[in-house]
Structures are given as structure tokens and as C-alpha cells.
Amino acid sequence: MATGSFAARLFGGRPASPTQTLLGRLERDLQVPRGTTTLAVLILSLARSDAIDATLELPESMLINTVLLERIGNTLRADDYLALATPDEIWIVLPALASATIAHLAATHIGRVLEAPLQAGTLTVTVNPCIGIAVTSVSQGTPLGLLHAASEARKRARSLSRLFFVATETEGLDLHSKDLINAVAGALAQNRLTIAYQPKVDMATQRVLSVEALIRWPADLTPVMSPMVVVEIAERFGMIEELTRHVLHTVLREYTTLLTATGLPRIWINLSAGMLADPDLPDFLQQGLDIWSTGAGVIGLEITESAVIADIEQSIEMMHALTGRGFELAIDDFGTGYSSLAYLRRFPISELKIDKIFVKHMSSSAPDTQLVRTIIDLAHNFKLKVIAEGVEDATTLDLLAQMGCDQIQGYVYAKPMPAAELVRWIASFHGELAGN
Ligand code: C2E
Ligand code: MG
Ligand code: MG
């Protein structure tokens, strides 16, 4: 059996080239995940106007390469890496992605920064980029398999005249994954996904102020899937818009009953990263409201922190477009991508939800307790309501109450439940308080 790293085997004893270094790192990242297990490889072909000079390696063209790599490098995160494979092709690796859609956002960024011509001395070069994207779960992909898939996707992008194409074909996926994709597509087509609602309890009044709507996989459908997996598959295989439409319509249909029975003013739904980047999102949501003759005030939109920080400026613009239509916004899973702390004051949001990973370990971990305290104080400075999710026990609940956390969502009060059950639960919760 061959020994040594994949890159070393591929390139023999020659000194490490940029692509060799990239392949070495990619191989390590595929073996030992850092953070999340989703990783993407992008192959960018440039179709540059100085293509012939570039192959001759003229000094001006070499200078252009530096400008190119710098421009693209500036759009990437600190952990991403890239290499110029040929004068016309750049390989980019995005490890530890919060979701596959972040790779689509990265491609959009790259396309944008390459719009302006590149300049070196008297030479002006334009490029007509197209990008192939291959996404994998870390334990499943191999460097060559990913490069091959990205390269095929790039050809597809070029033939369709699109900026990028994602290797969404089931190639490289095992049978089980194909089953999952078909199952999600089938459940969506037959309207089989249901919604469970989880109360958010206000600490000051001990009343349910709103609920979060979460999708649920029907009990009688196999293979059994968690909401996270359903959402991940919908995002990766182009079904997220359909899923969100289904959630919105179900929630709006059930809202009238819920409002009459409980007086609940608002239901929060989750938006995925890809939806936030879609300029048609406000109209998409408005269409749903129009069908049910409902105002935007009844719907709150939870946006994960990782989705927002993928493209801060574009996200802020979109968030303003959404609040302009009357939607309330919350940042979900806050604390995991703390780079956005500095931007918090610029987000037009009303609520901040602390990620349950910190809440979970609060009673046993001093640093986590401190972090939660800091987030609560910071949010209050910005006049935001803070919600702790994933609160499972009374000790954590007491700690959060002492820290001034505004609302609690967690098993300590209730698990997510169907609408009819929620009506009974709220009646009993509020009734108990009234001493009935
Ligand atoms: P999320 O939006 O952060 O939702 C909170 C998750 O925490 C839910 O998991 C909820 O059931 C769980 N949870 C609440 N309280 C507790 C607790 O005390 N302990 C523990 N261990 N867990 C608690 P769920 O329903 O499995 O959903 C997981 C994620 O899937 C959601 O996280 C959200 O990111 C995504 N998701 C669910 N429904 C949708 C949807 O309709 N659209 C989109 N885009 N994403 C969705
Ligand atoms: Mg949420
Ligand atoms: Mg959350």
C-alpha cells in the first residue's frame, strides 16, 4: 500500500507547489474535521482576456495573478485557502461550513469582486468567471473525488452561462443519501411535513408571548429524519424554498385557530442562509401573507448568526427590506460566530437567541456562564430582548433569571408540540398561574 500523504504521492519528491500544499491541507481537513463537518471545494475558471500571455508567463500577467488571488482572498474567511492551479484556474477550499449554502454565498462574492477589470501597469485584464462547487460531509469526501465533482460542475456552469453550479448530482453519494433526498422530495410533494410549536416564556410575567414553529418528519415515514437533516438536504438539493413555503403556509393556516384560542400575537419561523441571500425573499414572504390575508406582524423571522455573517452588508440590506415590510427579526444560535458582535448594533432585530450549546453547559462551566452573562448584558445595551434556548433544568433557569434573561425556550417548560396540544398547554400554563 502507498504511504505518505495524498499530495506527496501525487507529486513525488518535487518541491511543494501551491496546489500540492492545498491538496495536503485538504486531505488533512477531510480526515480531521475542524468545527462543523461540511466542507466545499470550488474550482474557478477565469476565461481571462490575457489568456495567451498568461500561459507565456509574461511579467504583467504574473502581476495580474497576484491581484487576482488577493481580490479573491479578501472575500474568504480566515480558515479558507486557495491556490492558482493554472493561469486560468483557481482551486478554493472552504472548510468547516455552517451550512452548504455558505459555499453558494462565497461563489457569489467571488463573482462580484471579479466584475471590475484587473490592472497591472499598462495591462488591463477582464475575466469571465465560472465556478464549480462540490460540497461534502468530511468523512465521505476524497480530494480527487471533490476536485472531479467540482470540475464537472464548473463545466456545467459554463454550458448554462451561470456564475456557478453546484455538483448536486447524486454522484459520490451513497445509496442511503439518495434515499434521503428522495424521501425529502416526496414528503414535500405530498405535504407530509408537519409543524410543532415550542413556547417562549416571558420571565417577568410568566406568560407565553410567542412560539417558534419547527418542522417535524411524519412518524410513519422511513427513513426517520431529524429536522436538521431535512433542512440540510433541502438546502443542498434545491428544495429549501419549497420547504419554507410549506412552513409559512401551514403556520398562517394554523395561526387563526391559535390566535382565537390563545391570543398569541406572533409565531416565529426559521429562515435558512440561502433564503436570506435571495433578493426575492421579501416578495416570496409577502405572497404567502397575501394568500392568507394576514399582516407581516404575526410572523417573526429567525435568522442564524452564521447566515448573517456570511455576507454582513448584503444581510443588513435584506434585514432592512424585511423589517420595512413589517416582519420582526431575531438572530438565532447567537454566540457561535462571535465576529458579528461588532455588527450587532447595525442589525434591525428585536430579539437575540443564545445558542443552546452555551445554555446547556452553563450550570457546569464557568466560561459558558460568563459568556451567556456577557451576551445578555450586550444585548440589553442594544435594547434587544434576549432568549435562552435549550433550557432543560431549574438550576439553569434560576441562573438565567438572575442574569436578567428576558425569555426562556426549552424542555424545562415544554417540548415542541402540535397546534392543538399547544392550545391546551398554554391554557393550562396560564390557568395554573391564575390559581385555577
Ligand atoms: P433552532 O431554530 O435553533 O431550533 C431550536 C432547536 O432546539 C429545536 O430543535 C428544538 O426542538 C430544540 N430545543 C428546544 N428546547 C430544547 C431543550 O431544552 N433541549 C434540547 N436538547 N433541545 C431543545 P429541532 O426542532 O430539532 O430543530 C433543529 C434545527 O432545525 C432548528 O434549530 C433549525 O435550525 C432547523 N429547523 C427546524 N425547522 C426549520 C424550518 O422550518 N426551516 C428552517 N430553515 N430550519 C428549521
Ligand atoms: Mg430557530
Ligand atoms: Mg437556535
CSV table of C-alpha atoms and ligand atoms in Angstrom, one decimal:
chain,number,residue,atom,x,y,z
A,1,MET,CA,0.0,0.0,0.0
A,2,ALA,CA,1.2,3.5,-0.8
A,3,THR,CA,2.4,5.5,2.2
A,4,GLY,CA,2.7,9.3,2.8
A,5,SER,CA,0.2,12.0,2.1
A,6,PHE,CA,-2.0,12.0,-0.9
A,7,ALA,CA,-0.4,15.2,-2.2
A,8,ALA,CA,3.1,13.8,-1.7
A,9,ARG,CA,2.2,10.6,-3.5
A,10,LEU,CA,0.7,12.6,-6.4
A,11,PHE,CA,3.7,15.0,-6.8
A,12,GLY,CA,6.6,12.7,-5.8
A,13,GLY,CA,9.7,14.3,-4.4
A,14,ARG,CA,9.4,17.7,-6.1
A,15,PRO,CA,9.2,20.8,-4.0
A,16,ALA,CA,5.8,21.7,-2.8
A,17,SER,CA,3.8,23.7,-5.4
A,18,PRO,CA,0.7,25.8,-4.2
A,19,THR,CA,-1.7,23.1,-5.5
A,20,GLN,CA,0.3,20.4,-3.7
A,21,THR,CA,0.2,22.4,-0.4
A,22,LEU,CA,-3.6,22.9,-0.9
A,23,LEU,CA,-4.1,19.2,-1.5
A,24,GLY,CA,-2.1,18.3,1.6
A,25,ARG,CA,-4.3,20.6,3.7
A,26,LEU,CA,-7.5,19.4,2.0
A,27,GLU,CA,-6.6,15.8,2.8
A,28,ARG,CA,-6.0,16.7,6.5
A,29,ASP,CA,-9.3,18.6,6.7
A,30,LEU,CA,-11.1,15.7,5.3
A,31,GLN,CA,-9.7,13.4,7.9
A,32,VAL,CA,-9.9,15.7,10.9
A,33,PRO,CA,-12.9,18.0,10.9
A,34,ARG,CA,-12.5,21.4,12.4
A,35,GLY,CA,-15.8,22.8,13.8
A,36,THR,CA,-18.6,21.5,11.5
A,37,THR,CA,-18.1,18.6,9.1
A,38,THR,CA,-19.3,20.3,6.0
A,39,LEU,CA,-16.6,21.3,3.5
A,40,ALA,CA,-16.7,22.7,0.0
A,41,VAL,CA,-14.2,22.7,-2.9
A,42,LEU,CA,-14.6,25.4,-5.6
A,43,ILE,CA,-13.0,25.3,-9.0
A,44,LEU,CA,-12.9,28.7,-10.6
A,45,SER,CA,-12.2,29.1,-14.2
A,46,LEU,CA,-11.4,32.6,-15.3
A,47,ALA,CA,-11.6,32.9,-19.1
A,48,ARG,CA,-9.3,35.9,-18.8
A,49,SER,CA,-8.7,38.3,-21.7
A,50,ASP,CA,-4.9,37.8,-21.5
A,51,ALA,CA,-5.2,34.0,-21.6
A,52,ILE,CA,-2.4,33.6,-24.1
A,53,ASP,CA,0.0,36.0,-22.4
A,54,ALA,CA,-0.7,34.3,-19.1
A,55,THR,CA,0.4,30.9,-20.3
A,56,LEU,CA,3.6,32.5,-21.6
A,57,GLU,CA,4.1,33.8,-18.0
A,58,LEU,CA,4.7,37.4,-19.1
A,59,PRO,CA,5.6,39.6,-16.0
A,60,GLU,CA,2.4,41.7,-16.4
A,61,SER,CA,0.3,38.6,-16.4
A,62,MET,CA,2.1,37.2,-13.4
A,63,LEU,CA,1.3,40.5,-11.6
A,64,ILE,CA,-2.3,40.1,-12.6
A,65,ASN,CA,-2.2,36.7,-10.9
A,66,THR,CA,-1.2,38.4,-7.6
A,67,VAL,CA,-4.0,40.9,-7.9
A,68,LEU,CA,-6.5,38.1,-8.7
A,69,LEU,CA,-5.5,36.0,-5.7
A,70,GLU,CA,-5.6,39.0,-3.4
A,71,ARG,CA,-9.1,40.1,-4.5
A,72,ILE,CA,-10.5,36.6,-4.1
A,73,GLY,CA,-8.6,36.0,-0.9
A,74,ASN,CA,-10.2,39.1,0.6
A,75,THR,CA,-13.7,37.6,0.2
A,76,LEU,CA,-12.8,34.4,2.0
A,77,ARG,CA,-12.8,33.6,5.7
A,78,ALA,CA,-9.6,33.2,7.7
A,79,ASP,CA,-9.7,29.4,7.5
A,80,ASP,CA,-10.4,29.2,3.8
A,81,TYR,CA,-7.5,28.6,1.4
A,82,LEU,CA,-6.8,28.8,-2.3
A,83,ALA,CA,-4.2,28.1,-5.0
A,84,LEU,CA,-3.6,29.1,-8.6
A,85,ALA,CA,-3.6,25.7,-10.3
A,86,THR,CA,-3.1,27.1,-13.9
A,87,PRO,CA,-3.2,30.7,-15.1
A,88,ASP,CA,-6.9,30.1,-15.9
A,89,GLU,CA,-7.9,28.0,-12.9
A,90,ILE,CA,-8.1,28.6,-9.1
A,91,TRP,CA,-8.9,26.0,-6.5
A,92,ILE,CA,-10.5,27.1,-3.3
A,93,VAL,CA,-11.3,25.1,-0.2
A,94,LEU,CA,-13.9,26.2,2.4
A,95,PRO,CA,-13.6,24.0,5.5
A,96,ALA,CA,-15.9,23.9,8.5
A,97,LEU,CA,-19.0,25.4,6.8
A,98,ALA,CA,-22.1,26.2,9.0
A,99,SER,CA,-24.2,25.1,6.0
A,100,ALA,CA,-23.7,24.1,2.4
A,101,THR,CA,-25.3,27.3,1.3
A,102,ILE,CA,-22.4,29.4,2.6
A,103,ALA,CA,-20.5,28.0,-0.4
A,104,HIS,CA,-23.0,29.5,-2.8
A,105,LEU,CA,-22.6,32.8,-1.0
A,106,ALA,CA,-18.8,32.6,-1.3
A,107,ALA,CA,-19.2,32.0,-5.1
A,108,THR,CA,-21.5,35.0,-5.4
A,109,HIS,CA,-18.9,37.2,-3.6
A,110,ILE,CA,-16.1,36.0,-5.8
A,111,GLY,CA,-18.2,36.7,-8.9
A,112,ARG,CA,-18.8,40.2,-7.6
A,113,VAL,CA,-15.2,41.1,-6.9
A,114,LEU,CA,-14.2,39.9,-10.3
A,115,GLU,CA,-16.6,42.1,-12.1
A,116,ALA,CA,-14.2,45.1,-12.2
A,117,PRO,CA,-11.3,44.7,-14.7
A,118,LEU,CA,-7.9,43.9,-13.2
A,119,GLN,CA,-5.0,46.3,-13.7
A,120,ALA,CA,-1.2,45.7,-13.6
A,121,GLY,CA,1.0,48.5,-15.1
A,122,THR,CA,-0.4,49.3,-18.5
A,123,LEU,CA,-2.2,45.9,-18.8
A,124,THR,CA,-6.0,45.7,-18.2
A,125,VAL,CA,-7.5,42.3,-17.9
A,126,THR,CA,-11.1,41.3,-17.8
A,127,VAL,CA,-12.3,37.9,-16.6
A,128,ASN,CA,-15.5,36.0,-17.2
A,129,PRO,CA,-15.5,33.6,-14.2
A,130,CYS,CA,-17.5,30.5,-13.7
A,131,ILE,CA,-17.3,28.3,-10.6
A,132,GLY,CA,-18.0,24.6,-9.9
A,133,ILE,CA,-18.9,23.7,-6.3
A,134,ALA,CA,-18.6,20.4,-4.7
A,135,VAL,CA,-19.8,20.0,-1.1
A,136,THR,CA,-19.2,17.0,1.1
A,137,SER,CA,-19.5,15.8,4.6
A,138,VAL,CA,-16.0,15.5,5.9
A,139,SER,CA,-15.8,11.7,6.4
A,140,GLN,CA,-17.2,11.0,3.0
A,141,GLY,CA,-15.2,13.0,0.5
A,142,THR,CA,-11.7,12.4,-1.0
A,143,PRO,CA,-9.5,15.2,-2.5
A,144,LEU,CA,-9.7,13.7,-6.1
A,145,GLY,CA,-13.4,12.9,-5.9
A,146,LEU,CA,-14.1,16.5,-4.8
A,147,LEU,CA,-12.0,18.1,-7.5
A,148,HIS,CA,-13.5,15.9,-10.1
A,149,ALA,CA,-17.1,16.8,-9.0
A,150,ALA,CA,-16.2,20.5,-8.8
A,151,SER,CA,-14.6,20.3,-12.2
A,152,GLU,CA,-17.8,18.7,-13.7
A,153,ALA,CA,-19.9,21.3,-12.0
A,154,ARG,CA,-17.8,24.0,-13.5
A,155,LYS,CA,-18.3,22.7,-17.0
A,156,ARG,CA,-22.0,22.6,-16.3
A,157,ALA,CA,-21.9,26.3,-15.1
A,158,ARG,CA,-20.1,27.3,-18.3
A,159,SER,CA,-22.5,25.5,-20.5
A,160,LEU,CA,-25.5,27.0,-18.7
A,161,SER,CA,-23.9,30.5,-18.7
A,162,ARG,CA,-24.3,30.6,-15.0
A,163,LEU,CA,-21.8,32.1,-12.5
A,164,PHE,CA,-21.7,28.8,-10.5
A,165,PHE,CA,-23.2,25.4,-10.5
A,166,VAL,CA,-23.3,23.0,-7.5
A,167,ALA,CA,-22.4,19.4,-8.0
A,168,THR,CA,-25.9,18.4,-6.7
A,169,GLU,CA,-26.0,15.2,-8.7
A,170,THR,CA,-26.1,12.2,-6.5
A,171,GLU,CA,-22.7,11.1,-7.9
A,172,GLY,CA,-20.4,10.3,-5.0
A,173,LEU,CA,-23.3,9.9,-2.5
A,174,ASP,CA,-24.1,6.5,-1.1
A,175,LEU,CA,-27.4,4.9,-1.7
A,176,HIS,CA,-28.6,5.9,1.7
A,177,SER,CA,-28.1,9.6,0.8
A,178,LYS,CA,-30.1,9.1,-2.4
A,179,ASP,CA,-32.9,7.6,-0.3
A,180,LEU,CA,-32.9,10.6,2.0
A,181,ILE,CA,-33.1,13.1,-0.9
A,182,ASN,CA,-35.9,11.2,-2.5
A,183,ALA,CA,-37.7,10.9,0.9
A,184,VAL,CA,-37.5,14.7,1.5
A,185,ALA,CA,-38.6,15.5,-2.1
A,186,GLY,CA,-41.6,13.0,-1.6
A,187,ALA,CA,-42.6,14.4,1.8
A,188,LEU,CA,-42.6,17.9,0.4
A,189,ALA,CA,-44.5,17.0,-2.7
A,190,GLN,CA,-47.2,15.2,-0.6
A,191,ASN,CA,-47.4,18.0,2.0
A,192,ARG,CA,-46.4,15.4,4.7
A,193,LEU,CA,-44.2,17.6,6.8
A,194,THR,CA,-45.9,18.9,9.9
A,195,ILE,CA,-45.2,21.7,12.3
A,196,ALA,CA,-44.5,21.6,16.0
A,197,TYR,CA,-44.7,24.8,18.2
A,198,GLN,CA,-42.5,25.5,21.1
A,199,PRO,CA,-43.5,28.2,23.6
A,200,LYS,CA,-41.2,31.1,24.5
A,201,VAL,CA,-42.0,32.0,28.1
A,202,ASP,CA,-41.6,35.6,29.3
A,203,MET,CA,-39.7,35.7,32.6
A,204,ALA,CA,-41.3,38.8,34.0
A,205,THR,CA,-44.9,37.9,33.5
A,206,GLN,CA,-44.5,34.1,33.3
A,207,ARG,CA,-46.7,34.1,30.2
A,208,VAL,CA,-46.2,32.7,26.7
A,209,LEU,CA,-45.5,35.7,24.4
A,210,SER,CA,-44.9,33.8,21.2
A,211,VAL,CA,-43.9,30.4,19.8
A,212,GLU,CA,-41.3,29.0,17.4
A,213,ALA,CA,-42.5,26.8,14.5
A,214,LEU,CA,-40.3,23.8,13.8
A,215,ILE,CA,-40.7,21.2,11.1
A,216,ARG,CA,-41.4,17.6,12.0
A,217,TRP,CA,-40.9,14.5,10.0
A,218,PRO,CA,-44.1,12.3,9.9
A,219,ALA,CA,-43.8,9.4,12.3
A,220,ASP,CA,-44.9,6.8,9.7
A,221,LEU,CA,-42.3,7.8,7.0
A,222,THR,CA,-39.0,6.0,6.7
A,223,PRO,CA,-36.1,6.6,6.8
A,224,VAL,CA,-36.6,8.6,10.0
A,225,MET,CA,-35.0,12.1,9.8
A,226,SER,CA,-34.2,14.8,12.3
A,227,PRO,CA,-35.3,18.4,11.3
A,228,MET,CA,-31.6,19.3,11.0
A,229,VAL,CA,-31.1,16.6,8.3
A,230,VAL,CA,-34.3,17.5,6.5
A,231,VAL,CA,-33.2,21.2,6.3
A,232,GLU,CA,-29.7,20.3,5.3
A,233,ILE,CA,-30.9,18.1,2.4
A,234,ALA,CA,-33.5,20.7,1.3
A,235,GLU,CA,-30.7,23.4,1.3
A,236,ARG,CA,-28.2,21.2,-0.6
A,237,PHE,CA,-30.6,19.9,-3.2
A,238,GLY,CA,-32.6,23.0,-4.1
A,239,MET,CA,-35.7,22.3,-2.0
A,240,ILE,CA,-35.4,24.9,0.7
A,241,GLU,CA,-37.7,27.4,-0.9
A,242,GLU,CA,-40.4,24.8,-1.2
A,243,LEU,CA,-39.8,23.8,2.5
A,244,THR,CA,-40.0,27.4,3.7
A,245,ARG,CA,-43.2,28.0,1.6
A,246,HIS,CA,-44.7,24.9,3.2
A,247,VAL,CA,-43.8,26.1,6.7
A,248,LEU,CA,-45.2,29.6,6.1
A,249,HIS,CA,-48.5,28.4,4.7
A,250,THR,CA,-49.0,25.8,7.4
A,251,VAL,CA,-48.2,28.4,10.1
A,252,LEU,CA,-50.5,31.0,8.6
A,253,ARG,CA,-53.3,28.4,8.2
A,254,GLU,CA,-53.0,27.4,11.8
A,255,TYR,CA,-52.5,30.9,13.1
A,256,THR,CA,-56.1,31.9,13.1
A,257,THR,CA,-57.0,29.0,15.4
A,258,LEU,CA,-54.1,29.7,17.6
A,259,LEU,CA,-54.9,33.4,17.9
A,260,THR,CA,-58.5,32.7,18.7
A,261,ALA,CA,-57.7,30.1,21.3
A,262,THR,CA,-54.6,31.6,22.9
A,263,GLY,CA,-54.4,35.3,21.9
A,264,LEU,CA,-50.8,34.6,20.8
A,265,PRO,CA,-49.6,37.6,18.9
A,266,ARG,CA,-46.7,36.1,16.9
A,267,ILE,CA,-45.2,32.9,15.5
A,268,TRP,CA,-41.5,32.7,14.7
A,269,ILE,CA,-40.3,30.7,11.7
A,270,ASN,CA,-36.7,29.8,10.7
A,271,LEU,CA,-35.1,31.1,7.6
A,272,SER,CA,-32.1,29.3,6.1
A,273,ALA,CA,-28.9,31.1,4.9
A,274,GLY,CA,-29.7,30.6,1.3
A,275,MET,CA,-33.1,32.2,1.5
A,276,LEU,CA,-31.6,35.3,3.2
A,277,ALA,CA,-29.3,35.8,0.2
A,278,ASP,CA,-32.2,35.6,-2.3
A,279,PRO,CA,-33.3,39.1,-3.4
A,280,ASP,CA,-36.9,37.8,-4.0
A,281,LEU,CA,-37.3,36.8,-0.3
A,282,PRO,CA,-39.5,39.8,0.8
A,283,ASP,CA,-41.9,39.2,-2.2
A,284,PHE,CA,-41.9,35.5,-1.5
A,285,LEU,CA,-43.0,36.0,2.1
A,286,GLN,CA,-45.5,38.7,1.1
A,287,GLN,CA,-47.2,36.4,-1.4
A,288,GLY,CA,-47.8,34.0,1.5
A,289,LEU,CA,-49.3,36.7,3.7
A,290,ASP,CA,-51.5,37.9,0.8
A,291,ILE,CA,-52.9,34.5,0.2
A,292,TRP,CA,-54.0,34.2,3.9
A,293,SER,CA,-54.9,38.0,4.1
A,294,THR,CA,-52.6,38.4,7.1
A,295,GLY,CA,-50.2,41.2,8.1
A,296,ALA,CA,-46.5,40.7,8.5
A,297,GLY,CA,-46.7,41.5,12.2
A,298,VAL,CA,-47.8,37.9,13.1
A,299,ILE,CA,-44.7,36.4,11.6
A,300,GLY,CA,-41.2,36.7,13.2
A,301,LEU,CA,-38.2,35.5,11.2
A,302,GLU,CA,-35.3,33.7,13.0
A,303,ILE,CA,-32.1,34.0,11.1
A,304,THR,CA,-29.0,32.2,12.2
A,305,GLU,CA,-25.9,34.2,13.1
A,306,SER,CA,-23.8,32.1,10.6
A,307,ALA,CA,-26.2,33.1,7.8
A,308,VAL,CA,-25.9,36.8,8.6
A,309,ILE,CA,-22.1,36.9,8.9
A,310,ALA,CA,-21.7,35.1,5.6
A,311,ASP,CA,-22.2,38.4,3.9
A,312,ILE,CA,-22.8,41.1,6.5
A,313,GLU,CA,-23.6,44.1,4.2
A,314,GLN,CA,-26.0,42.1,2.0
A,315,SER,CA,-27.6,40.6,5.1
A,316,ILE,CA,-28.2,44.0,6.7
A,317,GLU,CA,-29.7,45.3,3.5
A,318,MET,CA,-32.0,42.3,3.3
A,319,MET,CA,-32.9,42.6,7.0
A,320,HIS,CA,-34.0,46.2,6.4
A,321,ALA,CA,-36.1,45.1,3.5
A,322,LEU,CA,-37.8,42.6,5.7
A,323,THR,CA,-38.4,45.0,8.6
A,324,GLY,CA,-39.6,47.5,6.1
A,325,ARG,CA,-42.4,45.0,5.2
A,326,GLY,CA,-43.3,44.7,8.9
A,327,PHE,CA,-41.6,41.5,9.9
A,328,GLU,CA,-39.9,41.2,13.3
A,329,LEU,CA,-36.4,39.7,13.2
A,330,ALA,CA,-34.4,37.6,15.6
A,331,ILE,CA,-30.8,36.3,15.4
A,332,ASP,CA,-30.8,32.6,16.2
A,333,ASP,CA,-28.0,30.5,17.6
A,334,PHE,CA,-26.1,33.5,18.7
A,335,GLY,CA,-22.6,33.1,20.2
A,336,THR,CA,-21.1,30.6,17.8
A,337,GLY,CA,-19.7,33.2,15.3
A,338,TYR,CA,-18.8,36.0,17.7
A,339,SER,CA,-17.3,38.1,14.9
A,340,SER,CA,-20.8,39.6,14.5
A,341,LEU,CA,-20.7,41.1,18.0
A,342,ALA,CA,-19.4,44.3,16.5
A,343,TYR,CA,-22.2,44.4,13.9
A,344,LEU,CA,-25.0,43.8,16.4
A,345,ARG,CA,-26.0,47.5,16.7
A,346,ARG,CA,-26.5,47.6,12.9
A,347,PHE,CA,-28.9,44.7,12.7
A,348,PRO,CA,-32.6,45.8,12.7
A,349,ILE,CA,-33.6,43.0,15.0
A,350,SER,CA,-35.7,42.9,18.2
A,351,GLU,CA,-34.5,39.6,19.7
A,352,LEU,CA,-31.4,37.7,20.2
A,353,LYS,CA,-31.4,33.9,20.9
A,354,ILE,CA,-28.5,32.5,22.7
A,355,ASP,CA,-27.3,29.2,21.2
A,356,LYS,CA,-28.3,26.2,23.3
A,357,ILE,CA,-24.7,24.9,23.3
A,358,PHE,CA,-23.8,27.6,25.8
A,359,VAL,CA,-27.0,27.3,27.8
A,360,LYS,CA,-26.6,23.6,28.1
A,361,HIS,CA,-23.3,23.8,29.9
A,362,MET,CA,-24.0,26.8,32.0
A,363,SER,CA,-24.6,25.1,35.3
A,364,SER,CA,-21.3,23.2,35.0
A,365,SER,CA,-19.0,25.5,33.0
A,366,ALA,CA,-17.9,28.9,34.4
A,367,PRO,CA,-16.7,30.2,31.0
A,368,ASP,CA,-20.1,29.4,29.4
A,369,THR,CA,-21.9,31.1,32.3
A,370,GLN,CA,-19.7,34.2,31.8
A,371,LEU,CA,-20.3,34.2,28.0
A,372,VAL,CA,-24.1,34.0,28.5
A,373,ARG,CA,-23.9,36.8,31.0
A,374,THR,CA,-21.9,38.9,28.5
A,375,ILE,CA,-24.3,38.3,25.7
A,376,ILE,CA,-27.3,39.2,27.9
A,377,ASP,CA,-25.7,42.5,29.0
A,378,LEU,CA,-24.6,43.3,25.5
A,379,ALA,CA,-28.0,42.7,24.0
A,380,HIS,CA,-29.6,44.8,26.7
A,381,ASN,CA,-27.2,47.6,25.9
A,382,PHE,CA,-28.6,47.5,22.3
A,383,LYS,CA,-32.2,47.4,23.7
A,384,LEU,CA,-32.7,43.8,22.4
A,385,LYS,CA,-34.7,41.1,24.2
A,386,VAL,CA,-32.7,38.0,25.0
A,387,ILE,CA,-34.0,34.5,24.7
A,388,ALA,CA,-32.2,31.5,26.0
A,389,GLU,CA,-33.0,28.3,24.1
A,390,GLY,CA,-32.3,24.7,25.2
A,391,VAL,CA,-33.0,25.3,28.9
A,392,GLU,CA,-33.6,21.9,30.4
A,393,ASP,CA,-33.3,22.3,34.2
A,394,ALA,CA,-34.4,24.5,37.1
A,395,THR,CA,-30.8,25.4,38.1
A,396,THR,CA,-30.1,26.9,34.6
A,397,LEU,CA,-33.5,28.6,34.7
A,398,ASP,CA,-32.6,30.3,38.0
A,399,LEU,CA,-29.2,31.4,36.8
A,400,LEU,CA,-30.7,32.9,33.7
A,401,ALA,CA,-33.4,34.7,35.7
A,402,GLN,CA,-30.7,36.2,37.9
A,403,MET,CA,-28.8,37.4,34.8
A,404,GLY,CA,-32.0,39.2,33.6
A,405,CYS,CA,-32.6,36.9,30.6
A,406,ASP,CA,-36.0,38.1,29.1
A,407,GLN,CA,-37.5,34.8,27.7
A,408,ILE,CA,-36.9,31.1,28.0
A,409,GLN,CA,-37.5,28.4,25.4
A,410,GLY,CA,-36.7,24.9,26.5
A,411,TYR,CA,-37.8,21.5,27.8
A,412,VAL,CA,-37.9,22.9,31.3
A,413,TYR,CA,-41.2,24.4,30.2
A,414,ALA,CA,-42.3,22.4,27.2
A,415,LYS,CA,-41.1,20.5,24.1
A,416,PRO,CA,-42.3,21.5,20.7
A,417,MET,CA,-45.9,20.2,20.1
A,418,PRO,CA,-48.7,20.2,17.5
A,419,ALA,CA,-51.0,23.2,17.4
A,420,ALA,CA,-54.0,21.5,19.2
A,421,GLU,CA,-51.7,20.4,22.0
A,422,LEU,CA,-50.2,23.8,22.3
A,423,VAL,CA,-53.6,25.4,22.8
A,424,ARG,CA,-54.3,23.1,25.8
A,425,TRP,CA,-50.8,23.6,27.1
A,426,ILE,CA,-51.0,27.4,27.1
A,427,ALA,CA,-54.4,27.3,28.7
A,428,SER,CA,-53.2,25.1,31.5
A,429,PHE,CA,-49.9,27.1,31.9
A,430,HIS,CA,-51.7,30.4,32.2
A,431,GLY,CA,-54.6,28.9,34.2
A,432,GLU,CA,-52.2,27.4,36.8
A,433,LEU,CA,-50.7,30.9,37.2
A,434,ALA,CA,-54.1,32.3,37.8
A,435,GLY,CA,-54.6,29.7,40.5
A,436,ASN,CA,-57.3,27.8,38.6
B,1,C2E,P1,-33.3,26.1,16.1
B,1,C2E,O1,-34.1,27.1,15.2
B,1,C2E,O2,-32.2,26.7,16.9
B,1,C2E,O3,-34.5,25.5,17.0
B,1,C2E,C1,-34.3,25.1,18.3
B,1,C2E,C2,-34.0,23.6,18.4
B,1,C2E,O4,-33.7,23.3,19.8
B,1,C2E,C3,-35.2,22.8,18.1
B,1,C2E,O5,-34.7,21.6,17.5
B,1,C2E,C4,-35.8,22.5,19.4
B,1,C2E,O6,-36.6,21.3,19.4
B,1,C2E,C5,-34.6,22.3,20.3
B,1,C2E,N1,-34.8,22.5,21.7
B,1,C2E,C6,-35.6,23.4,22.3
B,1,C2E,N2,-35.6,23.3,23.6
B,1,C2E,C7,-34.6,22.4,23.9
B,1,C2E,C8,-34.1,21.8,25.1
B,1,C2E,O7,-34.4,22.2,26.2
B,1,C2E,N3,-33.1,20.9,25.0
B,1,C2E,C9,-32.7,20.4,23.8
B,1,C2E,N4,-31.8,19.5,23.7
B,1,C2E,N5,-33.2,20.9,22.6
B,1,C2E,C10,-34.1,21.9,22.7
B,1,C2E,P2,-35.3,20.9,16.2
B,1,C2E,O8,-36.7,21.0,16.2
B,1,C2E,O9,-34.6,19.5,16.2
B,1,C2E,O10,-34.7,21.8,15.1
B,1,C2E,C11,-33.3,21.9,14.9
B,1,C2E,C12,-33.0,22.9,13.9
B,1,C2E,O11,-33.5,22.7,12.6
B,1,C2E,C13,-33.5,24.3,14.3
B,1,C2E,O12,-32.7,24.9,15.2
B,1,C2E,C14,-33.5,25.0,12.9
B,1,C2E,O13,-32.2,25.4,12.7
B,1,C2E,C15,-33.8,23.9,12.0
B,1,C2E,N6,-35.2,24.0,11.6
B,1,C2E,C16,-36.3,23.4,12.1
B,1,C2E,N7,-37.4,23.8,11.4
B,1,C2E,C17,-37.0,24.6,10.4
B,1,C2E,C18,-37.6,25.2,9.3
B,1,C2E,O14,-38.9,25.2,9.2
B,1,C2E,N8,-36.8,25.9,8.5
B,1,C2E,C19,-35.5,26.0,8.6
B,1,C2E,N9,-34.8,26.7,7.7
B,1,C2E,N10,-34.8,25.4,9.6
B,1,C2E,C20,-35.6,24.7,10.5
B,2,MG,MG,-34.8,28.8,15.5
B,3,MG,MG,-31.5,28.1,17.7
